[in-house]
Coordinates of N, CA and C in Angstrom, one line a residue:
Chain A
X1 N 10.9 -8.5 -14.4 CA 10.0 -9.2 -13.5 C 9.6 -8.2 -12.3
X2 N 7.9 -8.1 -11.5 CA 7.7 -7.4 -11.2 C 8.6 -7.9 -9.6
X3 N 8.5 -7.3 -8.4 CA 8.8 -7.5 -7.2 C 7.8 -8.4 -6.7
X4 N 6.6 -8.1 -7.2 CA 5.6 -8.7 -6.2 C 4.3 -9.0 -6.8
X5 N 3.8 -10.2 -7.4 CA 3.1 -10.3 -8.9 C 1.5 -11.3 -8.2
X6 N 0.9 -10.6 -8.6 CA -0.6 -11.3 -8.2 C -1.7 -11.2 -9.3
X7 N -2.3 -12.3 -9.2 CA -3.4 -12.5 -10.3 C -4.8 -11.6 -10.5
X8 N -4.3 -10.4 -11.0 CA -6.2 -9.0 -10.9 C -7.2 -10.0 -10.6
X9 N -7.3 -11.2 -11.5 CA -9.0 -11.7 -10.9 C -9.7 -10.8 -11.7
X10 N -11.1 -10.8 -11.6 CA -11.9 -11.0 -10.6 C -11.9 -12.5 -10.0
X11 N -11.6 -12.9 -8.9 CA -11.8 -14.3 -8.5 C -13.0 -14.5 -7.7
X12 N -13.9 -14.6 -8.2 CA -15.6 -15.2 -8.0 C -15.7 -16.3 -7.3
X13 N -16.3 -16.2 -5.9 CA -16.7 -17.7 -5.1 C -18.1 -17.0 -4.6
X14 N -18.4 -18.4 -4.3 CA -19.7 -18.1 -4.1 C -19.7 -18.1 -2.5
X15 N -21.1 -17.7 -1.9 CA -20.8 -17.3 -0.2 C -20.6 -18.9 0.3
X16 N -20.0 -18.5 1.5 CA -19.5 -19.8 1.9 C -18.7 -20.8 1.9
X17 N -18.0 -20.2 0.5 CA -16.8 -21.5 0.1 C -15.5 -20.8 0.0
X18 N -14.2 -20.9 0.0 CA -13.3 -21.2 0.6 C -12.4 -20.2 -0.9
X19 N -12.1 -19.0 -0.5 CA -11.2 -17.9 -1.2 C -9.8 -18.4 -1.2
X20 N -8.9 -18.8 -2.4 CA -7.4 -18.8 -2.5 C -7.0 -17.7 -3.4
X21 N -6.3 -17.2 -2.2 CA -5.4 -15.6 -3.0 C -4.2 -16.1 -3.1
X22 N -3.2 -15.9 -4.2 CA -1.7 -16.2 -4.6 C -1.1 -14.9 -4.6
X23 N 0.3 -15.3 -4.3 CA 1.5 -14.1 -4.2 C 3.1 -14.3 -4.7
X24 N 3.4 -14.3 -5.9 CA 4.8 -14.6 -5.9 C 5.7 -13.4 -5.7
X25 N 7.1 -13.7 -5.0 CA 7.7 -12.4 -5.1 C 9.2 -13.0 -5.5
X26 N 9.8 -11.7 -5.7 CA 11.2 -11.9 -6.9 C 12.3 -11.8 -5.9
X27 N 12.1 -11.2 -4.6 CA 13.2 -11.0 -3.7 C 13.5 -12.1 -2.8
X28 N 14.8 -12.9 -3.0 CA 14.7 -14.2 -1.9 C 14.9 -13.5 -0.8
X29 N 15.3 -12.7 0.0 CA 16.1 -12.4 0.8 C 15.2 -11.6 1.7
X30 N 13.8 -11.6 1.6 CA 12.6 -11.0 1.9 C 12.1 -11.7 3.6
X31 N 11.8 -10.7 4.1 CA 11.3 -11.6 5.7 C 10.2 -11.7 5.8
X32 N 9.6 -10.5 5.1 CA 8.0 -10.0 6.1 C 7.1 -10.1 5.3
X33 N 5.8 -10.4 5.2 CA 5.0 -10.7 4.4 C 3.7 -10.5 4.6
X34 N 3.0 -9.7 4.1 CA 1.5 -9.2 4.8 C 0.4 -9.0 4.0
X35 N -0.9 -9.6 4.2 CA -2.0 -9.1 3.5 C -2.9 -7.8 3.8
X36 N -3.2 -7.0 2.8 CA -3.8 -5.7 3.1 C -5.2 -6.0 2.0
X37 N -6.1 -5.5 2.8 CA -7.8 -5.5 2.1 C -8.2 -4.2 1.8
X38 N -8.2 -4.1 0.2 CA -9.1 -2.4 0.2 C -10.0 -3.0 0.3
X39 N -11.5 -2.4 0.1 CA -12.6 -1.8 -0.5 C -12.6 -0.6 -1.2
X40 N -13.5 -1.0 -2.2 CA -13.6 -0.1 -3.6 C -13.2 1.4 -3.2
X41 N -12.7 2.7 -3.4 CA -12.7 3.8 -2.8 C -12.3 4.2 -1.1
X42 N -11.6 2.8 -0.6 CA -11.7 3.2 0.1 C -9.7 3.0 0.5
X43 N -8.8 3.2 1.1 CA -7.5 2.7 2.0 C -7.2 1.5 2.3
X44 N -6.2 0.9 2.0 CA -5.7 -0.6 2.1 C -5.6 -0.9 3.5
X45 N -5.9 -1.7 4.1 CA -5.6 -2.1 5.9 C -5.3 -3.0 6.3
X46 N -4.7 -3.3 7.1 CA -3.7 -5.2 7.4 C -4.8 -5.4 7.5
X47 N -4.8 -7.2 7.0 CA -5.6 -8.1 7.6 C -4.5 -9.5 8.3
X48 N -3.4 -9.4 7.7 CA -2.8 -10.6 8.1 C -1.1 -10.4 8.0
X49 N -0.9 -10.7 8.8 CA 1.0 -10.6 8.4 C 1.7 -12.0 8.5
X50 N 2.8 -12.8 8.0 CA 3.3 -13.8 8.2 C 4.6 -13.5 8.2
X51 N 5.6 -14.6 8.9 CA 7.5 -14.4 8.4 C 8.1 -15.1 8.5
X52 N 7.5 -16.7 9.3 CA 8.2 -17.8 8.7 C 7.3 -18.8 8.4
X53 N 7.9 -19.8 7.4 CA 7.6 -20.1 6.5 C 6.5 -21.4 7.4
X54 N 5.3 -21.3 6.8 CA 4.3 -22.8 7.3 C 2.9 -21.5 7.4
X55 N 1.7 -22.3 8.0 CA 0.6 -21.6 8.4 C 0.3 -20.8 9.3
X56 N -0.4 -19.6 9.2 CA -0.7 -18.6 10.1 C -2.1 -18.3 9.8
X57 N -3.0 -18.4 11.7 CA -4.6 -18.5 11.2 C -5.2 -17.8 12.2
X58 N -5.7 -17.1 11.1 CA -6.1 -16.0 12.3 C -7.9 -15.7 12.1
X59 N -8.5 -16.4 12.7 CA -10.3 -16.3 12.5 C -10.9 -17.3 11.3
X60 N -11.4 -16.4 10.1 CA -11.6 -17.2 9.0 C -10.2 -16.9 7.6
X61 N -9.5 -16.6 8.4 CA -7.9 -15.7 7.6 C -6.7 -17.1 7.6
X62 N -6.4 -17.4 6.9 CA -5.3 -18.2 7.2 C -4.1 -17.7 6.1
X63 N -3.0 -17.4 6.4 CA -1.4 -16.8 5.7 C -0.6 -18.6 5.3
X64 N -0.3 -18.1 4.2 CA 0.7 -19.2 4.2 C 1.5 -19.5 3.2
X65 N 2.8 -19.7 3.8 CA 4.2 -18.7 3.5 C 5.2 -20.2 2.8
X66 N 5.7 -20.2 2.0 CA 6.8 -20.7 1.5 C 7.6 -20.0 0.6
X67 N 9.2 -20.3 1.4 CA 9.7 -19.3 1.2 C 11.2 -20.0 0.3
X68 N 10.9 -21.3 0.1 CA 11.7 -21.3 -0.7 C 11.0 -21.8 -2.1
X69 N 10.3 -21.2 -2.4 CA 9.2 -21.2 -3.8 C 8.5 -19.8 -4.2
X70 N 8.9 -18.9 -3.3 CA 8.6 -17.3 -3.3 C 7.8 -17.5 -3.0
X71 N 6.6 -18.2 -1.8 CA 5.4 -18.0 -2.4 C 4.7 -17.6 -1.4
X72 N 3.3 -16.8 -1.1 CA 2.7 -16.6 -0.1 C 1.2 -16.5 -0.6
X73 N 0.3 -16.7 0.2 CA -1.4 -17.0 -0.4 C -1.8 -16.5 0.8
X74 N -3.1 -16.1 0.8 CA -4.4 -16.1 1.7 C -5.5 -17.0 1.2
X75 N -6.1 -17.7 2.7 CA -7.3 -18.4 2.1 C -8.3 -17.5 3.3
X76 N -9.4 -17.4 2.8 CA -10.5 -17.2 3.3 C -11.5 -18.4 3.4
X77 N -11.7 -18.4 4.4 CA -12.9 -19.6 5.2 C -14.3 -18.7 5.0
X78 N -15.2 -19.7 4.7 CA -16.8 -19.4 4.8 C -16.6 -18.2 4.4
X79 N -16.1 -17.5 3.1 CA -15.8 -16.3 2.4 C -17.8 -15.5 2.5
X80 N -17.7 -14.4 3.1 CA -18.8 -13.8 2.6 C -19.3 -12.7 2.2
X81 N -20.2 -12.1 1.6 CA -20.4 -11.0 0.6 C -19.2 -10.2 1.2
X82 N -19.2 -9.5 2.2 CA -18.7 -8.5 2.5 C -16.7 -8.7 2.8
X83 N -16.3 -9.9 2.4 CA -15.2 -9.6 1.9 C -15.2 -9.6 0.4
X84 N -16.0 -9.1 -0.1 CA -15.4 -8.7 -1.5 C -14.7 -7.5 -1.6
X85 N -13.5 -7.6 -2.2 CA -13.0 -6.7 -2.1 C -11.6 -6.7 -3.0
X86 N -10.3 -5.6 -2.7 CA -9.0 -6.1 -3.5 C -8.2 -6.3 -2.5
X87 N -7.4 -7.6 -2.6 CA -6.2 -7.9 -1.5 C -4.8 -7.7 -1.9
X88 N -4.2 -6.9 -1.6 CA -3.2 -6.6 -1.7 C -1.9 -7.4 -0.9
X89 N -1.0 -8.0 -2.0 CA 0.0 -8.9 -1.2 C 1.0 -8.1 -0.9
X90 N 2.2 -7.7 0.6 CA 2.7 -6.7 0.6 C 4.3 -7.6 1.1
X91 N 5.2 -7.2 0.5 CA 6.5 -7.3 0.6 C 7.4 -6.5 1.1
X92 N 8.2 -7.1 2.6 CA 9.6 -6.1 3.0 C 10.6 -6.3 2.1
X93 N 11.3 -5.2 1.7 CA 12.5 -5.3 1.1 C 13.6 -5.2 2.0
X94 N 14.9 -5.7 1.1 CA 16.3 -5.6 1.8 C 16.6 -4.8 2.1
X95 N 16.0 -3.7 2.9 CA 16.5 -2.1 2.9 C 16.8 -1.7 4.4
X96 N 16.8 -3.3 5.5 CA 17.2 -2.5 6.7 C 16.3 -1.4 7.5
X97 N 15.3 -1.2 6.9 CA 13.8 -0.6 7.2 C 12.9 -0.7 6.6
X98 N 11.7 -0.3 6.9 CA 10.1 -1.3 7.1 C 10.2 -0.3 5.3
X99 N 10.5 -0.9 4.6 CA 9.9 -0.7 3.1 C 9.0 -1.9 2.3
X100 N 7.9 -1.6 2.4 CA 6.6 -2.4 1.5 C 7.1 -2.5 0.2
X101 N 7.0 -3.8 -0.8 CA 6.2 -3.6 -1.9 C 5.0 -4.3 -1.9
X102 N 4.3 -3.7 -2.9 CA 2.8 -4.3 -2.9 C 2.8 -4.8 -4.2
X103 N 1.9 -5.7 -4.4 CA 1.5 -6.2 -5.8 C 0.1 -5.5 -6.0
X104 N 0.1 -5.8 -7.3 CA -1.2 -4.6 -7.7 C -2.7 -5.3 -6.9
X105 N -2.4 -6.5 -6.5 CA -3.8 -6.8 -5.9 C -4.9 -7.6 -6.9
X106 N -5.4 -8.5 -6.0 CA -6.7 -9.7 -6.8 C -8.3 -8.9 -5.9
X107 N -8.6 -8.4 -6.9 CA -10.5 -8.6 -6.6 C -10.7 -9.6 -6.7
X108 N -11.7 -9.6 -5.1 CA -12.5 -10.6 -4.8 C -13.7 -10.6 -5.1
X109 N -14.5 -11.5 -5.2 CA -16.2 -11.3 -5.4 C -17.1 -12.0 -5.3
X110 N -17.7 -12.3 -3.6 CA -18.5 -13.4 -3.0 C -19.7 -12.8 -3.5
X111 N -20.5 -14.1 -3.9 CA -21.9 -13.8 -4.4 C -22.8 -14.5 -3.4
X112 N -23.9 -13.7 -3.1 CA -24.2 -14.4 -1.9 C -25.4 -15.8 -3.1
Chain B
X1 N -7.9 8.0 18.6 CA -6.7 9.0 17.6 C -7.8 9.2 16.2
X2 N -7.4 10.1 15.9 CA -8.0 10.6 14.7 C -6.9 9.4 13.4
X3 N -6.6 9.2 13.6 CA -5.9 8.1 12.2 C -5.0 9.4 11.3
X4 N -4.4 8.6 10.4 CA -3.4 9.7 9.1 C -5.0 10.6 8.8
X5 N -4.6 11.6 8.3 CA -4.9 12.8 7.9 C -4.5 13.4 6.9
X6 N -5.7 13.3 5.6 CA -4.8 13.8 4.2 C -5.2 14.8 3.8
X7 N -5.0 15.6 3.0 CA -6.1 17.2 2.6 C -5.0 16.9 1.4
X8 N -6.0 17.8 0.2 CA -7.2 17.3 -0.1 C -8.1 16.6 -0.5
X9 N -8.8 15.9 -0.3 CA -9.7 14.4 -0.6 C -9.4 14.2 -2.0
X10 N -9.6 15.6 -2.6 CA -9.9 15.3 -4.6 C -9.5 17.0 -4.6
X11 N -8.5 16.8 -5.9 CA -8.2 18.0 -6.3 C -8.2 17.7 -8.2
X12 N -9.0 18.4 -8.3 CA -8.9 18.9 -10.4 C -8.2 20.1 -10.7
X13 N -7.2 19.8 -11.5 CA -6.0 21.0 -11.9 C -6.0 20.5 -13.2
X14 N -5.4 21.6 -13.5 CA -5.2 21.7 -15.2 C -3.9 21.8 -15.4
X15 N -3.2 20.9 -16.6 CA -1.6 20.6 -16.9 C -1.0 21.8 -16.1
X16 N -0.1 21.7 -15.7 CA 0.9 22.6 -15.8 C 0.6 23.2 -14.5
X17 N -0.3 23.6 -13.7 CA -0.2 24.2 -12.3 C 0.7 23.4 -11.0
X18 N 0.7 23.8 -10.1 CA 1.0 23.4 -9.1 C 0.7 22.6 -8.2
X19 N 0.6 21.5 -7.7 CA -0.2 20.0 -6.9 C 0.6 20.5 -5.1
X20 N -0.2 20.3 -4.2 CA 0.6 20.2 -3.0 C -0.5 19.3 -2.4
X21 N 0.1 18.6 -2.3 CA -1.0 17.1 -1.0 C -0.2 16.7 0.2
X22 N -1.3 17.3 1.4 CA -0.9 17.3 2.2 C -1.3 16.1 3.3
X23 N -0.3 15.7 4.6 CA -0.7 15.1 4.9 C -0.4 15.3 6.9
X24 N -0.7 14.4 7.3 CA -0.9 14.5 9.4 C -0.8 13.2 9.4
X25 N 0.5 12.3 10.3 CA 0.4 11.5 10.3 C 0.1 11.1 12.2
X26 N -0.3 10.1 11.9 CA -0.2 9.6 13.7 C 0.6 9.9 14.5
X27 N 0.1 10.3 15.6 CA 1.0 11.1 16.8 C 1.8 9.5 17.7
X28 N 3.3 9.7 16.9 CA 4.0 9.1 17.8 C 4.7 8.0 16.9
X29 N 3.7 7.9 15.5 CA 4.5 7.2 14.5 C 5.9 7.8 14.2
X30 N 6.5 7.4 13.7 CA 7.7 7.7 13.4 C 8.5 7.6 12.1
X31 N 7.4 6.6 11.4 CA 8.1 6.6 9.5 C 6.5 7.0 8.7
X32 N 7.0 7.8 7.4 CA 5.6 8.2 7.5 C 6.3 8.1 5.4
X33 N 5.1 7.5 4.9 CA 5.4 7.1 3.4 C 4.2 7.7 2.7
X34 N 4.7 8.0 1.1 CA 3.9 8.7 0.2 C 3.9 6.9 -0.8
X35 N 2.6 7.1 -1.4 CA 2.1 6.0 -1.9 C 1.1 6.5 -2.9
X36 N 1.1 5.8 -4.4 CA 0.8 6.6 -5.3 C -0.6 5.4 -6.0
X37 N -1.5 5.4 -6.5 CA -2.1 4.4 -6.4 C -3.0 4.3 -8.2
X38 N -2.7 3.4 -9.2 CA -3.5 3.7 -10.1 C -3.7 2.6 -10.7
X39 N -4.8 2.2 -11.7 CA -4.9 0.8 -11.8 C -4.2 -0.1 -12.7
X40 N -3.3 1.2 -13.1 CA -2.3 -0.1 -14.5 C -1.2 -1.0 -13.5
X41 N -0.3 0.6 -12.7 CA 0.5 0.1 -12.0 C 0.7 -0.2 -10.1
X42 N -0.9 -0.5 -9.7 CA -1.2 -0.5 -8.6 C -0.4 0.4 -7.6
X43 N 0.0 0.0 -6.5 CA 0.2 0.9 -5.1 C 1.8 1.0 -5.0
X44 N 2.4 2.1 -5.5 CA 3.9 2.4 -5.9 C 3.9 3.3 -4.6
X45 N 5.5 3.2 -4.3 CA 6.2 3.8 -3.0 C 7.0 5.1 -3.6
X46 N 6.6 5.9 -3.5 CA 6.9 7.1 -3.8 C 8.6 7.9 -2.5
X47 N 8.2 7.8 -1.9 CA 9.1 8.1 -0.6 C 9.0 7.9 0.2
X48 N 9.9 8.0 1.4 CA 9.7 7.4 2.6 C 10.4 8.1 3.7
X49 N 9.8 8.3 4.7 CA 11.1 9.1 5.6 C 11.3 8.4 7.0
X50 N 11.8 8.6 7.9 CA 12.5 8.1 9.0 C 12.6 9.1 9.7
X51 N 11.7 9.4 10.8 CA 12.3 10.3 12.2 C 12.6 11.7 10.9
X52 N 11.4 12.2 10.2 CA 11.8 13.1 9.6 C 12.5 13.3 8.7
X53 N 13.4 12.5 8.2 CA 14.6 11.9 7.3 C 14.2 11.6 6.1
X54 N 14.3 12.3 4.8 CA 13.7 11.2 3.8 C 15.1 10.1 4.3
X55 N 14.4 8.3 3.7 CA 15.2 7.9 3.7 C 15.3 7.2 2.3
X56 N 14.5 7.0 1.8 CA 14.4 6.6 0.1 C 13.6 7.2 -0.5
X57 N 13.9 7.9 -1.6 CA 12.9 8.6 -2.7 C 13.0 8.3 -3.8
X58 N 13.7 7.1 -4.2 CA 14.0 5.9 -5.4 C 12.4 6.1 -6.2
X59 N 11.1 6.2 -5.5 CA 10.3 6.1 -6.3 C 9.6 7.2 -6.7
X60 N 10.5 8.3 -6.5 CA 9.2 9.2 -7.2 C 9.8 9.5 -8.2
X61 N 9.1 9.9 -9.0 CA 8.9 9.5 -10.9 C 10.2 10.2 -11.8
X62 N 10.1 11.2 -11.0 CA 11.1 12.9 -11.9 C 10.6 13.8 -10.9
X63 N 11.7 14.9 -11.5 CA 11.9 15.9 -10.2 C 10.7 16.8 -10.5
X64 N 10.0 17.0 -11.0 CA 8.5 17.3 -11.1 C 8.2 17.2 -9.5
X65 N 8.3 16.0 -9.1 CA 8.0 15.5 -7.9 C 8.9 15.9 -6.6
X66 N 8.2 16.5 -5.5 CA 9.1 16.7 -4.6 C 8.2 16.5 -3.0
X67 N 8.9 15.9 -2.0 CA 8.3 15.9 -0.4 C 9.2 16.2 0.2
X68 N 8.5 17.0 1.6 CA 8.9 17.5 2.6 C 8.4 17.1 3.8
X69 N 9.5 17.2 5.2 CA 8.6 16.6 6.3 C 9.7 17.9 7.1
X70 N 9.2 18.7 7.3 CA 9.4 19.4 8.0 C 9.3 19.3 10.0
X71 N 8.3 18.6 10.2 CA 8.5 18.5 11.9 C 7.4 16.6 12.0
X72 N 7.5 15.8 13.0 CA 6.8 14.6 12.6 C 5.2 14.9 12.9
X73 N 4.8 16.1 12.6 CA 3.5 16.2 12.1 C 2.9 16.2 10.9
X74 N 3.5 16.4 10.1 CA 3.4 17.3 8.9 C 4.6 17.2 7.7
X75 N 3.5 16.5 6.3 CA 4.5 16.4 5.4 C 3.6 17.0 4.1
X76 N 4.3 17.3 3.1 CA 3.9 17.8 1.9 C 4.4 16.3 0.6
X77 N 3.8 17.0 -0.4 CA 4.1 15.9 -1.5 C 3.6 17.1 -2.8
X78 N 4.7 17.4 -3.2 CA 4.4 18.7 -4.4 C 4.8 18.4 -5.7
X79 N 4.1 18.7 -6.9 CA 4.0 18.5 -8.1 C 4.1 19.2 -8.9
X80 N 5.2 20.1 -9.8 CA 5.2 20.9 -10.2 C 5.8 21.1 -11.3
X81 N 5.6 21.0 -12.8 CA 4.2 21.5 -13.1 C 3.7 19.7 -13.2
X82 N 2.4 19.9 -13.1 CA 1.5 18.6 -13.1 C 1.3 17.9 -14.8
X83 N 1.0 17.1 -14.9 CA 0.8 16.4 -16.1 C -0.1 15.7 -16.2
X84 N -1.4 15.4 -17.2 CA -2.4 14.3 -16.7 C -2.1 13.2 -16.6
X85 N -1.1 12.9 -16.8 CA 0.0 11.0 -16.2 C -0.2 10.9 -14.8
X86 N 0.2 12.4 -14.4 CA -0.1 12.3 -12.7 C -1.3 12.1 -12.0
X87 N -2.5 11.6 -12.7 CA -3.7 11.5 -12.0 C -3.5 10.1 -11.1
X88 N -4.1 9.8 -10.3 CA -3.8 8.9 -9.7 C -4.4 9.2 -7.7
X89 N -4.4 8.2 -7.8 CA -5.0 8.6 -6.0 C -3.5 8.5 -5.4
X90 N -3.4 9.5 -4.0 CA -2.0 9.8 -3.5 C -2.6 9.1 -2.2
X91 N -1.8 8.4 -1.5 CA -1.8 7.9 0.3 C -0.7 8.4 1.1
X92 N -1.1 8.7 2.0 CA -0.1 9.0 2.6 C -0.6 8.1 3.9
X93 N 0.7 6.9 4.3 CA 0.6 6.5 5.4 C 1.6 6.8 6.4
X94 N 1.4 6.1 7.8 CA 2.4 6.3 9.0 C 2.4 4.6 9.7
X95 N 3.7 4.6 10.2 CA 3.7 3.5 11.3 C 4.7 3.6 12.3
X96 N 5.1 2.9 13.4 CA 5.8 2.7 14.6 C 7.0 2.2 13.6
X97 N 8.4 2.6 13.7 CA 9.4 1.7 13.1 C 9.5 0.1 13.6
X98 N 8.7 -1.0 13.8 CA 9.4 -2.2 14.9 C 8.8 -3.2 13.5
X99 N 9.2 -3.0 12.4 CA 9.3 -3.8 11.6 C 7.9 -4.9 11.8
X100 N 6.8 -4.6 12.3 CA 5.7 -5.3 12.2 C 4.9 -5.2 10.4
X101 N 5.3 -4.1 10.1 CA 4.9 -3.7 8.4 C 3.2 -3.0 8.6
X102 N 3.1 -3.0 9.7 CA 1.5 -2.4 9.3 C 1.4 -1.2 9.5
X103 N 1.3 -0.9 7.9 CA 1.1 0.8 7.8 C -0.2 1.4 8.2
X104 N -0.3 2.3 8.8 CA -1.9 3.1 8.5 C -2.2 4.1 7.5
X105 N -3.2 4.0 6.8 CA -3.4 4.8 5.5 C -4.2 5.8 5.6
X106 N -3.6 7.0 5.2 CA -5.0 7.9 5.2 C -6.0 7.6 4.4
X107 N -7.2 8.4 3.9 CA -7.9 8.2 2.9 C -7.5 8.8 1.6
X108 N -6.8 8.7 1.5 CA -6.2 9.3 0.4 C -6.7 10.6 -0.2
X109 N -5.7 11.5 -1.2 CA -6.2 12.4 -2.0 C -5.9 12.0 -3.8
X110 N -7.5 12.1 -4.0 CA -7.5 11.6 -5.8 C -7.5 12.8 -6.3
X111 N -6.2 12.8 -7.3 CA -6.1 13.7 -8.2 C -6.5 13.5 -9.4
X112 N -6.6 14.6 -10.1 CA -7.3 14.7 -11.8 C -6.1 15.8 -12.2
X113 N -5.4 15.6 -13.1 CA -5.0 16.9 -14.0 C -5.5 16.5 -15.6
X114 N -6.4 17.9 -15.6 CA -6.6 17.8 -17.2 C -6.0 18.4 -18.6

């Protein structure tokens, strides 16, 4: 089982309506939890971090964490062209220092 | 601040030479990670160091693979000899240790060995 397992997608919305990204992870013992957005060729970069467990909303970003179901999501509000992109779900491990895992990431793809 | 700093953007080598990807991480960061990026097995943690330290290198592949952080400017990530398995885009990020998790990423260097 992977550490950190997300659906490639492509997940297709159209402009305007409302992006759910899913995250399961295999580590209970996990605290930190964060979304990172590539673009195509380009470096992964926070968009969002969460660490206990309910909603975290940040603009049209909202985190939301349940932690005794492994589970973590991003929704995007009024999604538009220009978050198309790949979202990378990112996981601390039990290592007592800042060690990521990442899941391979869901492309997104708003159509205007 | 100029952000991480990677050289070389794109390097094409042929089996068996020698790979060195270098990197500059942010002045004042203090943990500074190699990250390996390809589309079967997405964004793998290659090593990690601390105040200069490697402190985990659980992920790099075989001793083919080797990093160095010689002063907290400046790290290497060497490959030797290369394989075309190793193609793959390399990152190298940096962050503050205070467990917020947000790394900064250079732009990576994409490799080709043929």
């Amino acid at each position: 089982q992977k550490e950190v397992e997300q659906n490639s997608g492509p997940l297709s919305v159209p402009e305007g309506a409302i992006a759910s990204l899913n995250c399961t992870y295999s580590d209970r013992v996990s605290q930190s939890f964060f979304w990172y957005r590539q673009y195509s060729g380009k470096s992964p970069e926070l968009i969002m971090s969460i660490y206990s467990n309910g909603d975290k909303e940040d603009g049209r970003f909202t985190a939301q964490l349940n932690k005794a179901s492994q589970y973590v999501s991003l929704l995007i509000r009024d999604s538009q062209p220009s978050d198309s992109a790949t979202y990378l779900c990112a996981v601390t491990t039990n290592t007592g220092f800042q060690k990521l895992v990442f899941g391979t990431g869901t492309r997104l793809l708003v159509s205007p | 601040d100029a952000g991480v700093i990677q050289s070389p953007r794109h390097e094409v080598t042929e089996m068996g030479q020698e790979v060195t990807l270098r990197c500059k991480p942010i002045s004042g960061h203090n943990s500074l990670f190699w990250y390996r990026q390809t589309m079967m097995r997405g964004l793998e943690l290659l090593i990690y160091f601390n105040n200069n330290v490697p402190i985990d290198d659980s992920g790099m592949p075989e001793d083919r693979f080797s990093a160095k952080m010689p002063n907290a400017s400046f790290s290497t990530l060497k490959i030797q000899p290369s394989e075309p398995r190793d193609s793959a885009v390399y990152f190298c990020a940096s962050s503050f240790l205070d467990h917020t998790g947000e790394l900064f990423f250079g732009e990576g260097s994409r490799l080709t060995v043929l």
